[in-house]
PDB file of C-alpha atoms in Angstrom:
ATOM      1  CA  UNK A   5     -16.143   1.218 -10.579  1.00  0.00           C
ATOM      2  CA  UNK A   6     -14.319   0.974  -7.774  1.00  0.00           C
ATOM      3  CA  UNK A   7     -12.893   3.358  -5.514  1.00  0.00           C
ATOM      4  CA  UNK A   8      -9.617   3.606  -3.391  1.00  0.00           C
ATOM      5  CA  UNK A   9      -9.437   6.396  -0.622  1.00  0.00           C
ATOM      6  CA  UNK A  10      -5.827   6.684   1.346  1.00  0.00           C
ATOM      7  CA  UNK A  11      -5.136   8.343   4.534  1.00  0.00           C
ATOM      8  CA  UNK A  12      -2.430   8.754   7.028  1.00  0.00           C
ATOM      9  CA  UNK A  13      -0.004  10.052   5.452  1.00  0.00           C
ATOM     10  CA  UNK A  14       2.370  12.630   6.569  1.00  0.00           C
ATOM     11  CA  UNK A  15       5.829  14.248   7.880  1.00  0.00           C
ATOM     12  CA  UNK A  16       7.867  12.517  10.739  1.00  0.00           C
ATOM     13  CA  UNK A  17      11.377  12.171  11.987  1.00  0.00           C
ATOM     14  CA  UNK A  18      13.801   9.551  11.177  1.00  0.00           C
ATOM     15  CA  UNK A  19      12.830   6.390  13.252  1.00  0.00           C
ATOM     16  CA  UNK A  20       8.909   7.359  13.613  1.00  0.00           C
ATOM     17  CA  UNK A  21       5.839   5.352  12.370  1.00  0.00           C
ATOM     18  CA  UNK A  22       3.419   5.988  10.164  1.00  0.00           C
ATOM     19  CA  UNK A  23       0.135   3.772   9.337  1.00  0.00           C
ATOM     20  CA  UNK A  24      -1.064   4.204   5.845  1.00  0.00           C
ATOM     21  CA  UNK A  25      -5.019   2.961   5.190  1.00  0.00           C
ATOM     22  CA  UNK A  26      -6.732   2.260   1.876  1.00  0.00           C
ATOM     23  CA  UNK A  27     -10.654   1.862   1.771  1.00  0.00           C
ATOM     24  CA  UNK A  28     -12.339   0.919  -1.039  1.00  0.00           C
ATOM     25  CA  UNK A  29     -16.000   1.849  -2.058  1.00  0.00           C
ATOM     26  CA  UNK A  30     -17.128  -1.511  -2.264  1.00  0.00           C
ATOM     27  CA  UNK A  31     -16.050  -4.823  -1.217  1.00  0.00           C
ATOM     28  CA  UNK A  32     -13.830  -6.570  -3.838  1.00  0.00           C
ATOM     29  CA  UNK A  33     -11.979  -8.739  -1.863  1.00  0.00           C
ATOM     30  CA  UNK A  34     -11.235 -12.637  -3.672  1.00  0.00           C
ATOM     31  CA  UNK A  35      -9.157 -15.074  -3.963  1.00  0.00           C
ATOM     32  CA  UNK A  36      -8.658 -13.650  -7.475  1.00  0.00           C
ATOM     33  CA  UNK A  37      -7.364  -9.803  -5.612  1.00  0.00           C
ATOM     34  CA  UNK A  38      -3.929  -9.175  -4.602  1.00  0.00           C
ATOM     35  CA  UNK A  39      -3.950  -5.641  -2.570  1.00  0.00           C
ATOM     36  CA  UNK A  40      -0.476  -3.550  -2.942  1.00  0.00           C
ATOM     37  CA  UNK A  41       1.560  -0.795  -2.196  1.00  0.00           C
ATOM     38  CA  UNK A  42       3.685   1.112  -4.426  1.00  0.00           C
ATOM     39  CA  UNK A  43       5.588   4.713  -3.487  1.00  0.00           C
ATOM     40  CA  UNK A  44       7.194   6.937  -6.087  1.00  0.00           C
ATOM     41  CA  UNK A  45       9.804   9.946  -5.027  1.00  0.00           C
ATOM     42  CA  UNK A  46      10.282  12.730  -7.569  1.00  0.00           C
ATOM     43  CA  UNK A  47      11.991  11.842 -10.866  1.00  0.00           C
ATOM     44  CA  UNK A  48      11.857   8.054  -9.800  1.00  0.00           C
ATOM     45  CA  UNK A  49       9.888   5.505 -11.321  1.00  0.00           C
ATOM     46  CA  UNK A  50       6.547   3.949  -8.943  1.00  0.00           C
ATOM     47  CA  UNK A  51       8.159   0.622  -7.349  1.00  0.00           C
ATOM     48  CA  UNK A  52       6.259  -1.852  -5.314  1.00  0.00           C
ATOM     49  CA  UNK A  53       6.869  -1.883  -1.684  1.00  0.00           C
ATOM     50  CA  UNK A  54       4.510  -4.601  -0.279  1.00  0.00           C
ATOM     51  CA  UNK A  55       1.643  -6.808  -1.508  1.00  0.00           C
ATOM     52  CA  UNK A  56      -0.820  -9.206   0.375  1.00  0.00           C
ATOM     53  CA  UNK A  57      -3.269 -11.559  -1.301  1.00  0.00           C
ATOM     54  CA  UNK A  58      -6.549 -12.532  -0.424  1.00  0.00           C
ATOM     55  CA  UNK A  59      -5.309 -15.370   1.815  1.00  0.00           C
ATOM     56  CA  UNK A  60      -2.938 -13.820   4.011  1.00  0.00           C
ATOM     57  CA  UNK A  61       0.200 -14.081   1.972  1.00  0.00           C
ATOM     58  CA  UNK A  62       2.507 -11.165   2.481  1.00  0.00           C
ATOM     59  CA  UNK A  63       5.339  -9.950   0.274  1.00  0.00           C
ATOM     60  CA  UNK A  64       7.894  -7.214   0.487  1.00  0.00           C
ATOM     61  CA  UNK A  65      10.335  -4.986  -1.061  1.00  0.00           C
ATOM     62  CA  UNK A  66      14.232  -5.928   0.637  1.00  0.00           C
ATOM     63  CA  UNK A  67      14.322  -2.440   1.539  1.00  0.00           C
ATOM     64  CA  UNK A  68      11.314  -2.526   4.137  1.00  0.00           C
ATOM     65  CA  UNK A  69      11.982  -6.088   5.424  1.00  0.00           C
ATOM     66  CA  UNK A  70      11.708  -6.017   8.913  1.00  0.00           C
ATOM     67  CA  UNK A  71      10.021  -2.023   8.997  1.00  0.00           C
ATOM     68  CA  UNK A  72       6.762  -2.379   7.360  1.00  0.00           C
ATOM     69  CA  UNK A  73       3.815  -4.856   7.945  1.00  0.00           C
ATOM     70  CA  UNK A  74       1.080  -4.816   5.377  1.00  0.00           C
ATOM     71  CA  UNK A  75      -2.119  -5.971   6.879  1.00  0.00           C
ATOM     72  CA  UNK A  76      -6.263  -6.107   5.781  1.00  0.00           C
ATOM     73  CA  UNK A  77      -9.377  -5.763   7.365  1.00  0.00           C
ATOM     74  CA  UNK A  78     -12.280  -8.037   4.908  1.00  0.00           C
ATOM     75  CA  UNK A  79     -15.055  -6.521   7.018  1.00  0.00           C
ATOM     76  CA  UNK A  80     -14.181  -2.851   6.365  1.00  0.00           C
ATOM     77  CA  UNK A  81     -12.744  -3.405   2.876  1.00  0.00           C
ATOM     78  CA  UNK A  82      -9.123  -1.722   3.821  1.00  0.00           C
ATOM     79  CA  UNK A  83      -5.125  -2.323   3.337  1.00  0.00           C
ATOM     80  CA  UNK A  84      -3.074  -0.832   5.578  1.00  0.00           C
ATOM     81  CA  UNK A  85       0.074  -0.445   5.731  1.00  0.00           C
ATOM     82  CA  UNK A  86       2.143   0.236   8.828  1.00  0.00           C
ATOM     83  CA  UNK A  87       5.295   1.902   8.362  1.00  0.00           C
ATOM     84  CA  UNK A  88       7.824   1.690  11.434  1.00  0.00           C
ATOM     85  CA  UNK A  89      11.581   3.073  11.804  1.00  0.00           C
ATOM     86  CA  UNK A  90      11.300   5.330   8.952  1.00  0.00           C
ATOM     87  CA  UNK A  91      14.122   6.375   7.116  1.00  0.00           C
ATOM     88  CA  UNK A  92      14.831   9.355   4.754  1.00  0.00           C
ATOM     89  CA  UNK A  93      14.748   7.152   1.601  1.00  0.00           C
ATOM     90  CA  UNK A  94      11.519   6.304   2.856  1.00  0.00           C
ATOM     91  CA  UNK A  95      10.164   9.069   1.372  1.00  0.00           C
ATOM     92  CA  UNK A  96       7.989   9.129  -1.619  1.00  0.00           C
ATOM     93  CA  UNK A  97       4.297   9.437  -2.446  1.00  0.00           C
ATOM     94  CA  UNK A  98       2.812   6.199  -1.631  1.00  0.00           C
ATOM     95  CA  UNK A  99      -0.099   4.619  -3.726  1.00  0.00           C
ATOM     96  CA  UNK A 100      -2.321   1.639  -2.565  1.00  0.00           C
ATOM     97  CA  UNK A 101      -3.365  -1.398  -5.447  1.00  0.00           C
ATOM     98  CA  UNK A 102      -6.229  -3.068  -5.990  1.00  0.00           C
ATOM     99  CA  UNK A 103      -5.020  -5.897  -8.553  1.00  0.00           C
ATOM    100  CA  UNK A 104      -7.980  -7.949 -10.095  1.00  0.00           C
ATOM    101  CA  UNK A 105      -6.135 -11.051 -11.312  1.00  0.00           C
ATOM    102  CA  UNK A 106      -8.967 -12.596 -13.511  1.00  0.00           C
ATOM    103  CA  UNK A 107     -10.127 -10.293 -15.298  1.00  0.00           C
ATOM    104  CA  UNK A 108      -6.936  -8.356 -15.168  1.00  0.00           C
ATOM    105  CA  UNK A 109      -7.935  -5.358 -13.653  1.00  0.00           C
ATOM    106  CA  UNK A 110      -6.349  -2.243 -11.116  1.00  0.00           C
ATOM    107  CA  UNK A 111      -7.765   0.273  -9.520  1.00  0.00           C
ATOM    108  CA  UNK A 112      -5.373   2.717  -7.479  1.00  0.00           C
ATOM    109  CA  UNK A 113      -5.402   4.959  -4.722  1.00  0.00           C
ATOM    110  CA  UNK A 114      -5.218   8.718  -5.069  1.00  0.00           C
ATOM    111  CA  UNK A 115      -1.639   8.813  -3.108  1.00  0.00           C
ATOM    112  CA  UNK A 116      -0.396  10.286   0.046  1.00  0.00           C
ATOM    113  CA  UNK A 117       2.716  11.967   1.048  1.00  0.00           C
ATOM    114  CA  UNK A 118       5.377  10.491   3.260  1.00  0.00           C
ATOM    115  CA  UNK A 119       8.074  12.434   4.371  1.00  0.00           C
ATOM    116  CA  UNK A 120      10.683  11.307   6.123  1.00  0.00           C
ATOM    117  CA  UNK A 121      13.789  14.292   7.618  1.00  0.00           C
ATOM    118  CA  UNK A 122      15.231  15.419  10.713  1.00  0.00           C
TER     119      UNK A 122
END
C-alpha cells in the first residue's frame, strides 16, 4: 500500500501563503498517476482544487486561478501545493490524491487544516 503524509498546514491572515506538501511512502509516479488536491469545509462536500499529471499538466479550480500553483518533486515522491493571497473561503481541510488511472486506484492524504481569518 501506499502512503500519503501532508504537512504545512495551518492558520494565517487574509492575503498570507501557505505551502501544503504530500509525500508518499514509495514512489508511484507514471504516466498512468494524476496527483490532486481536494479541501472540504464543515458541512460541505470535498471539491477538487488542483490536479497535475505525471507530465507536467496543471489544472485548477476557477476559484484559485491565479493564487495557487500545484507543483511535484519525482525524486522525493511529493505534491505540493502553494497557496498564495489566501482568502477566508479558503478555508477548509485540505486532502492530497494519489489517482492510479489504470488500474483505477486512490490513495489519500490524512488532511491538514487551513484557516484563513483576520
Amino acid at each position: 500500500q501506499v502512503q500519503l503524509v501532508e504537512s504545512g498546514g495551518g492558520s494565517v491572515q487574509p492575503g498570507g501563503s501557505l505551502r501544503l506538501s504530500c509525500a508518499a511512502s514509495r514512489n508511484i509516479f507514471s504516466i498512468y498517476v494524476i496527483m490532486g488536491w481536494y479541501r472540504q469545509a464543515p458541512g460541505n462536500e470535498r471539491e477538487l482544487v488542483a490536479t497535475i499529471t505525471s507530465g507536467g499538466s496543471t489544472n485548477y479550480a476557477d476559484s484559485v486561478k491565479g493564487r495557487f500553483t500545484v507543483s511535484k518533486d519525482n525524486t522525493k515522491n511529493t505534491v505540493y501545493l502553494q497557496m498564495n493571497n489566501l482568502k477566508p473561503e479558503d478555508t477548509a481541510v485540505y486532502y492530497c490524491n494519489f489517482r492510479k488511472l489504470v488500474p483505477r486506484a486512490d490513495y489519500w492524504g490524512q488532511g491538514t487544516q487551513v484557516a484563513v481569518s483576520a
